[in-house]
GROMACS .gro file of C-alpha atoms in nm:
model
  342
    1MET     CA    1   8.243  11.269  11.765
    2ALA     CA    2   8.634  11.258  11.785
    3PHE     CA    3   8.818  11.426  11.491
    4ASN     CA    4   9.033  11.151  11.353
    5TYR     CA    5   9.332  11.265  11.283
    6THR     CA    6   9.464  10.970  11.076
    7GLU     CA    7   9.170  11.008  10.823
    8PHE     CA    8   9.233  11.362  10.790
    9TYR     CA    9   9.603  11.291  10.673
   10ALA     CA   10   9.517  11.032  10.475
   11ILE     CA   11   9.262  11.250  10.306
   12HIS     CA   12   9.515  11.526  10.271
   13LEU     CA   13   9.766  11.335  10.105
   14VAL     CA   14   9.535  11.171   9.874
   15SER     CA   15   9.420  11.571   9.798
   16SER     CA   16   9.806  11.678   9.733
   17ALA     CA   17   9.919  11.382   9.533
   18LEU     CA   18   9.575  11.471   9.272
   19LYS     CA   19   9.675  11.819   9.259
   20THR     CA   20  10.051  11.774   9.166
   21ASN     CA   21   9.999  11.482   8.949
   22LYS     CA   22   9.957  11.635   8.613
   23TYR     CA   23   9.821  11.334   8.427
   24THR     CA   24   9.552  11.182   8.690
   25HIS     CA   25   9.247  11.367   8.503
   26VAL     CA   26   9.354  11.222   8.179
   27GLU     CA   27   9.058  10.970   8.230
   28ASN     CA   28   8.766  11.251   8.240
   29CYS     CA   29   8.847  11.402   7.996
   30SER     CA   30   8.857  11.285   7.670
   31SER     CA   31   8.815  11.536   7.396
   32SER     CA   32   9.119  11.554   7.193
   33VAL     CA   33   9.278  11.919   7.147
   34SER     CA   34   9.217  12.136   6.803
   35LYS     CA   35   9.391  12.466   6.924
   36PHE     CA   36   9.630  12.560   7.152
   37ILE     CA   37   9.691  12.903   7.344
   38LEU     CA   38   9.996  13.095   7.307
   39LEU     CA   39  10.037  13.272   7.672
   40GLY     CA   40  10.350  13.444   7.520
   41PHE     CA   41  10.483  13.749   7.730
   42PRO     CA   42  10.149  13.843   7.970
   43TYR     CA   43  10.210  14.193   8.051
   44THR     CA   44   9.973  14.504   8.066
   45TRP     CA   45   9.846  14.599   7.751
   46ASP     CA   46  10.023  14.887   7.753
   47ILE     CA   47  10.325  14.752   7.794
   48ARG     CA   48  10.234  14.492   7.478
   49MET     CA   49  10.124  14.800   7.279
   50LEU     CA   50  10.518  14.902   7.332
   51CYS     CA   51  10.638  14.550   7.238
   52PHE     CA   52  10.389  14.584   6.908
   53SER     CA   53  10.563  14.899   6.787
   54VAL     CA   54  10.968  14.804   6.891
   55PHE     CA   55  10.895  14.464   6.743
   56SER     CA   56  10.726  14.565   6.390
   57GLY     CA   57  11.031  14.832   6.402
   58THR     CA   58  11.236  14.544   6.368
   59TYR     CA   59  11.081  14.323   6.195
   60ILE     CA   60  11.082  14.611   5.901
   61LEU     CA   61  11.415  14.692   5.991
   62THR     CA   62  11.532  14.306   5.949
   63LEU     CA   63  11.295  14.311   5.576
   64ILE     CA   64  11.468  14.628   5.471
   65GLY     CA   65  11.835  14.458   5.546
   66ASN     CA   66  11.781  14.192   5.409
   67LEU     CA   67  11.634  14.285   5.111
   68CYS     CA   68  11.909  14.531   5.093
   69ILE     CA   69  12.207  14.288   5.058
   70ILE     CA   70  11.975  14.014   4.796
   71CYS     CA   71  11.950  14.313   4.559
   72ALA     CA   72  12.304  14.430   4.594
   73VAL     CA   73  12.473  14.118   4.542
   74ARG     CA   74  12.181  14.040   4.248
   75CYS     CA   75  12.271  14.416   4.110
   76ASP     CA   76  12.651  14.417   4.159
   77HIS     CA   77  12.835  14.179   3.899
   78GLN     CA   78  13.169  14.215   4.128
   79LEU     CA   79  12.968  14.021   4.400
   80GLN     CA   80  12.874  13.762   4.186
   81THR     CA   81  13.102  13.531   4.359
   82PRO     CA   82  13.068  13.252   4.581
   83MET     CA   83  13.083  13.430   4.964
   84TYR     CA   84  12.855  13.658   4.855
   85ILE     CA   85  12.583  13.435   4.615
   86LEU     CA   86  12.568  13.245   5.009
   87LEU     CA   87  12.552  13.589   5.220
   88ALA     CA   88  12.234  13.643   4.948
   89ASN     CA   89  12.083  13.276   5.033
   90PHE     CA   90  12.166  13.339   5.358
   91SER     CA   91  11.986  13.669   5.401
   92PHE     CA   92  11.665  13.553   5.194
   93LEU     CA   93  11.678  13.268   5.446
   94GLU     CA   94  11.712  13.521   5.744
   95ILE     CA   95  11.376  13.708   5.571
   96TRP     CA   96  11.154  13.358   5.612
   97PHE     CA   97  11.313  13.259   5.915
   98VAL     CA   98  11.175  13.585   6.091
   99THR     CA   99  10.869  13.545   5.912
  100SER     CA  100  10.772  13.214   6.037
  101THR     CA  101  10.722  13.353   6.389
  102VAL     CA  102  10.698  13.756   6.412
  103PRO     CA  103  10.373  13.803   6.243
  104ASN     CA  104  10.199  13.564   6.475
  105MET     CA  105  10.342  13.698   6.804
  106LEU     CA  106  10.241  14.089   6.677
  107ALA     CA  107   9.903  14.000   6.625
  108ASN     CA  108   9.882  13.791   6.975
  109PHE     CA  109  10.019  14.075   7.104
  110LEU     CA  110   9.677  14.266   6.985
  111SER     CA  111   9.484  13.936   7.079
  112GLU     CA  112   9.342  13.839   7.375
  113THR     CA  113   9.286  13.486   7.298
  114ASN     CA  114   9.647  13.461   7.135
  115THR     CA  115   9.496  13.093   7.006
  116ILE     CA  116   9.661  12.870   6.707
  117SER     CA  117   9.509  12.585   6.499
  118PHE     CA  118   9.649  12.239   6.626
  119SER     CA  119   9.775  12.220   6.208
  120GLY     CA  120   9.916  12.605   6.263
  121CYS     CA  121  10.103  12.540   6.544
  122PHE     CA  122  10.292  12.216   6.366
  123LEU     CA  123  10.329  12.456   6.031
  124GLN     CA  124  10.499  12.670   6.217
  125PHE     CA  125  10.726  12.442   6.443
  126TYR     CA  126  10.810  12.292   6.126
  127PHE     CA  127  10.927  12.562   5.913
  128PHE     CA  128  11.076  12.754   6.229
  129PHE     CA  129  11.313  12.442   6.288
  130SER     CA  130  11.366  12.349   5.928
  131MET     CA  131  11.421  12.757   5.846
  132GLY     CA  132  11.700  12.721   6.218
  133THR     CA  133  11.881  12.382   6.068
  134THR     CA  134  11.896  12.534   5.753
  135GLU     CA  135  12.103  12.829   5.881
  136THR     CA  136  12.342  12.585   6.081
  137PHE     CA  137  12.382  12.422   5.722
  138PHE     CA  138  12.453  12.754   5.561
  139LEU     CA  139  12.674  12.915   5.805
  140SER     CA  140  12.878  12.592   5.800
  141ALA     CA  141  12.886  12.601   5.379
  142MET     CA  142  12.981  12.988   5.440
  143ALA     CA  143  13.291  12.848   5.644
  144PHE     CA  144  13.410  12.560   5.462
  145ASP     CA  145  13.342  12.861   5.176
  146ARG     CA  146  13.627  13.105   5.359
  147CYS     CA  147  13.847  12.828   5.457
  148LEU     CA  148  13.895  12.776   5.109
  149ALA     CA  149  13.955  13.095   4.976
  150ILE     CA  150  14.213  13.136   5.255
  151CYS     CA  151  14.342  12.820   5.250
  152ARG     CA  152  14.386  12.744   4.926
  153PRO     CA  153  14.344  13.041   4.726
  154LEU     CA  154  14.534  12.942   4.341
  155HIS     CA  155  14.287  12.644   4.342
  156TYR     CA  156  13.992  12.833   4.505
  157PRO     CA  157  13.821  12.940   4.148
  158THR     CA  158  13.861  12.548   3.986
  159VAL     CA  159  13.747  12.372   4.310
  160MET     CA  160  13.448  12.610   4.428
  161PRO     CA  161  13.310  12.750   4.122
  162VAL     CA  162  12.979  12.941   4.126
  163GLN     CA  163  12.754  12.614   3.972
  164ARG     CA  164  12.905  12.425   4.282
  165CYS     CA  165  12.831  12.674   4.535
  166ILE     CA  166  12.443  12.739   4.396
  167ARG     CA  167  12.446  12.294   4.417
  168MET     CA  168  12.588  12.368   4.772
  169GLY     CA  169  12.350  12.595   4.856
  170ALA     CA  170  12.015  12.385   4.743
  171GLY     CA  171  12.189  12.127   4.952
  172CYS     CA  172  12.153  12.324   5.234
  173TRP     CA  173  11.769  12.398   5.187
  174ALA     CA  174  11.728  12.043   5.084
  175CYS     CA  175  11.889  11.887   5.408
  176GLY     CA  176  11.786  12.168   5.614
  177PHE     CA  177  11.368  12.054   5.573
  178LEU     CA  178  11.422  11.692   5.593
  179TYR     CA  179  11.630  11.708   5.912
  180PHE     CA  180  11.361  11.771   6.147
  181LEU     CA  181  11.079  11.548   5.984
  182LEU     CA  182  11.130  11.246   6.257
  183PRO     CA  183  11.064  11.469   6.571
  184ILE     CA  184  10.814  11.671   6.438
  185TYR     CA  185  10.626  11.374   6.316
  186LEU     CA  186  10.703  11.180   6.682
  187ILE     CA  187  10.547  11.495   6.862
  188SER     CA  188  10.243  11.563   6.606
  189GLN     CA  189  10.164  11.182   6.762
  190LEU     CA  190  10.190  11.233   7.133
  191PRO     CA  191   9.804  11.251   7.299
  192PHE     CA  192   9.697  11.603   7.347
  193CYS     CA  193   9.391  11.635   7.576
  194CYS     CA  194   9.270  11.937   7.782
  195LEU     CA  195   9.594  12.115   7.846
  196ASN     CA  196   9.635  12.352   7.515
  197LYS     CA  197   9.840  12.630   7.720
  198ILE     CA  198  10.195  12.688   7.579
  199ASP     CA  199  10.385  12.920   7.795
  200HIS     CA  200  10.595  13.024   7.486
  201PHE     CA  201  10.530  13.316   7.211
  202LEU     CA  202  10.606  13.016   6.949
  203CYS     CA  203  10.519  12.604   6.892
  204ASP     CA  204  10.825  12.489   7.088
  205PRO     CA  205  10.872  12.135   7.109
  206GLY     CA  206  10.927  12.173   7.467
  207PRO     CA  207  10.645  12.310   7.583
  208LEU     CA  208  10.447  12.051   7.349
  209ILE     CA  209  10.583  11.764   7.479
  210LYS     CA  210  10.503  11.900   7.850
  211LEU     CA  211  10.173  11.937   7.739
  212SER     CA  212  10.122  11.570   7.620
  213CYS     CA  213   9.806  11.295   7.831
  214VAL     CA  214  10.123  11.077   7.853
  215PRO     CA  215  10.438  11.104   7.971
  216ALA     CA  216  10.673  11.081   7.672
  217PRO     CA  217  11.065  11.050   7.766
  218ALA     CA  218  11.171  10.847   7.431
  219THR     CA  219  11.040  11.163   7.205
  220GLU     CA  220  11.204  11.418   7.466
  221ILE     CA  221  11.550  11.195   7.454
  222ILE     CA  222  11.522  11.149   7.080
  223CYS     CA  223  11.440  11.572   7.035
  224ALA     CA  224  11.757  11.592   7.280
  225ILE     CA  225  11.998  11.434   7.022
  226TYR     CA  226  11.888  11.554   6.710
  227ASN     CA  227  11.960  11.869   6.821
  228SER     CA  228  12.272  11.850   7.011
  229VAL     CA  229  12.453  11.585   6.722
  230LEU     CA  230  12.289  11.923   6.470
  231ILE     CA  231  12.489  12.200   6.658
  232PHE     CA  232  12.742  11.995   6.769
  233SER     CA  233  12.840  11.851   6.419
  234THR     CA  234  12.820  12.175   6.262
  235LEU     CA  235  12.961  12.363   6.536
  236LEU     CA  236  13.291  12.136   6.510
  237PHE     CA  237  13.293  12.214   6.125
  238ILE     CA  238  13.280  12.556   6.120
  239THR     CA  239  13.553  12.559   6.438
  240SER     CA  240  13.777  12.330   6.251
  241SER     CA  241  13.735  12.550   5.927
  242TYR     CA  242  13.868  12.868   6.098
  243THR     CA  243  14.133  12.739   6.278
  244LEU     CA  244  14.241  12.616   5.931
  245VAL     CA  245  14.222  13.017   5.825
  246ILE     CA  246  14.359  13.122   6.130
  247ARG     CA  247  14.666  12.935   6.063
  248ALA     CA  248  14.660  13.002   5.704
  249LEU     CA  249  14.656  13.419   5.816
  250PHE     CA  250  14.972  13.377   5.996
  251SER     CA  251  15.111  13.252   5.720
  252VAL     CA  252  15.065  13.577   5.503
  253PRO     CA  253  15.317  13.854   5.426
  254SER     CA  254  15.130  14.113   5.402
  255ALA     CA  255  14.880  14.293   5.691
  256GLU     CA  256  14.691  14.456   5.448
  257GLY     CA  257  14.596  14.110   5.300
  258ARG     CA  258  14.570  14.014   5.700
  259HIS     CA  259  14.313  14.293   5.748
  260LYS     CA  260  14.101  14.198   5.490
  261ALA     CA  261  14.047  13.850   5.514
  262PHE     CA  262  13.978  13.840   5.874
  263SER     CA  263  13.751  14.155   5.819
  264THR     CA  264  13.553  13.907   5.631
  265CYS     CA  265  13.635  13.569   5.851
  266GLY     CA  266  13.520  13.839   6.145
  267SER     CA  267  13.135  13.933   6.068
  268HIS     CA  268  13.100  13.573   6.008
  269LEU     CA  269  13.226  13.415   6.322
  270SER     CA  270  13.007  13.699   6.490
  271VAL     CA  271  12.720  13.558   6.326
  272VAL     CA  272  12.808  13.216   6.471
  273SER     CA  273  12.902  13.360   6.810
  274LEU     CA  274  12.531  13.534   6.860
  275PHE     CA  275  12.378  13.224   6.641
  276TYR     CA  276  12.487  12.943   6.861
  277GLY     CA  277  12.532  13.099   7.194
  278SER     CA  278  12.166  13.092   7.178
  279ILE     CA  279  12.053  12.792   7.046
  280MET     CA  280  12.272  12.590   7.264
  281VAL     CA  281  12.132  12.760   7.632
  282VAL     CA  282  11.782  12.642   7.517
  283TYR     CA  283  11.795  12.314   7.281
  284VAL     CA  284  12.116  12.150   7.389
  285SER     CA  285  12.002  11.964   7.738
  286PRO     CA  286  11.653  11.795   7.734
  287THR     CA  287  11.382  12.009   7.713
  288ALA     CA  288  11.201  11.954   8.120
  289GLY     CA  289  11.595  12.102   8.178
  290ASN     CA  290  11.498  12.453   8.096
  291PRO     CA  291  11.230  12.709   8.243
  292ALA     CA  292  10.970  12.854   8.009
  293GLY     CA  293  11.114  13.169   8.124
  294ILE     CA  294  11.477  13.122   7.972
  295GLN     CA  295  11.352  12.980   7.684
  296LYS     CA  296  11.093  13.261   7.539
  297TYR     CA  297  11.355  13.511   7.606
  298VAL     CA  298  11.686  13.339   7.466
  299THR     CA  299  11.457  13.198   7.153
  300LEU     CA  300  11.345  13.536   7.135
  301PHE     CA  301  11.699  13.702   7.106
  302TYR     CA  302  11.805  13.449   6.793
  303SER     CA  303  11.477  13.470   6.626
  304VAL     CA  304  11.388  13.842   6.601
  305LEU     CA  305  11.708  14.004   6.648
  306THR     CA  306  11.951  13.796   6.531
  307PRO     CA  307  11.821  13.835   6.187
  308LEU     CA  308  11.835  14.160   6.202
  309PHE     CA  309  12.187  14.238   6.351
  310ASN     CA  310  12.313  13.968   6.019
  311PRO     CA  311  12.275  14.261   5.794
  312PHE     CA  312  12.485  14.520   5.991
  313ILE     CA  313  12.732  14.324   6.045
  314TYR     CA  314  12.822  14.164   5.702
  315SER     CA  315  12.742  14.544   5.536
  316LEU     CA  316  13.008  14.729   5.807
  317ARG     CA  317  13.237  14.524   5.814
  318ASN     CA  318  13.245  14.427   5.463
  319LYS     CA  319  13.415  14.693   5.245
  320GLU     CA  320  13.287  14.562   4.871
  321MET     CA  321  12.923  14.513   5.029
  322LYS     CA  322  12.916  14.880   5.187
  323GLU     CA  323  13.021  14.995   4.831
  324ALA     CA  324  12.751  14.762   4.661
  325LEU     CA  325  12.540  14.892   4.913
  326ILE     CA  326  12.615  15.309   4.851
  327LYS     CA  327  12.597  15.190   4.458
  328LEU     CA  328  12.232  15.084   4.510
  329PHE     CA  329  12.106  15.369   4.700
  330LYS     CA  330  12.245  15.565   4.446
  331THR     CA  331  12.090  15.418   4.155
  332VAL     CA  332  11.727  15.373   4.370
  333ARG     CA  333  11.771  15.755   4.457
  334PHE     CA  334  11.901  15.864   4.066
  335ARG     CA  335  11.552  15.643   3.973
  336GLN     CA  336  11.344  15.853   4.218
  337ARG     CA  337  11.449  16.201   4.094
  338PRO     CA  338  11.121  16.387   3.981
  339GLY     CA  339  11.179  16.487   3.645
  340ARG     CA  340  11.447  16.258   3.494
  341ASN     CA  341  11.212  16.104   3.251
  342LEU     CA  342  11.115  16.458   3.114
   0.00000   0.00000   0.00000
């Protein structure tokens, strides 16, 4: 029997199309996804154990560093000012921000399945993004506070009393946890069937949208718009605030005064640069434009390493915070001294 090249070529084209089209199998798969598999970092067991040790230490140092800042602000009456109250809130936020991802990531390093339930995935998604959004609002509030303190020093005590600072902090928390409700709701309503492997170490919108049984360009565009509006509006506000601060610093007659003001603002600008520089790589463009590898490692940087750097940045560049931390350590050491109560 003669070989029909036309028929063979047609069969080859159909087979290739079936392999490349991710939605053709949906009709043969009616079961809904009840859990997801986080692929994370598919390393060998030895490297995973090394990663577990490194990130466990990083997590513990992050908790200790941010708790020290909170305790220093709480115990030192000289730090009961709006700037340090916002900083204590920011450190408290960083503790929960890193806790929303790292414990689950550490458990996955020790596990072979790396599964997370459907509801658990979206809870992690909600808390991680809500706290990340709250962080942008707190960075904006801290920039606004420094702008008022440096540009209007005589009016600062009346314009920014402690009570108003507390209300502003509460507003940051409320807005942060309300902002991403719509995108999270839209993604949770997408149909997920058969495909349940997320090429990430957390439940991120980009990989989740790619797992949908049907294309979701509208949801993807809405997520990109929400991310872009949040990032660029807060970054513009922070940039505008520090532009005014820099202009005001040039009018300060004392070199010592300029150095003190700039050291305080420099700490905040360092944190802003680290945080915004990393999130813009992942979340400004639509999710389909970012390779999974870049997403994972950049997300790892701003979700794990940035909260670790923040206590060191604020404590090493701030004389008052260093003095308060030394006083706190001396107090703890004195209380732990044996025979003190004898």
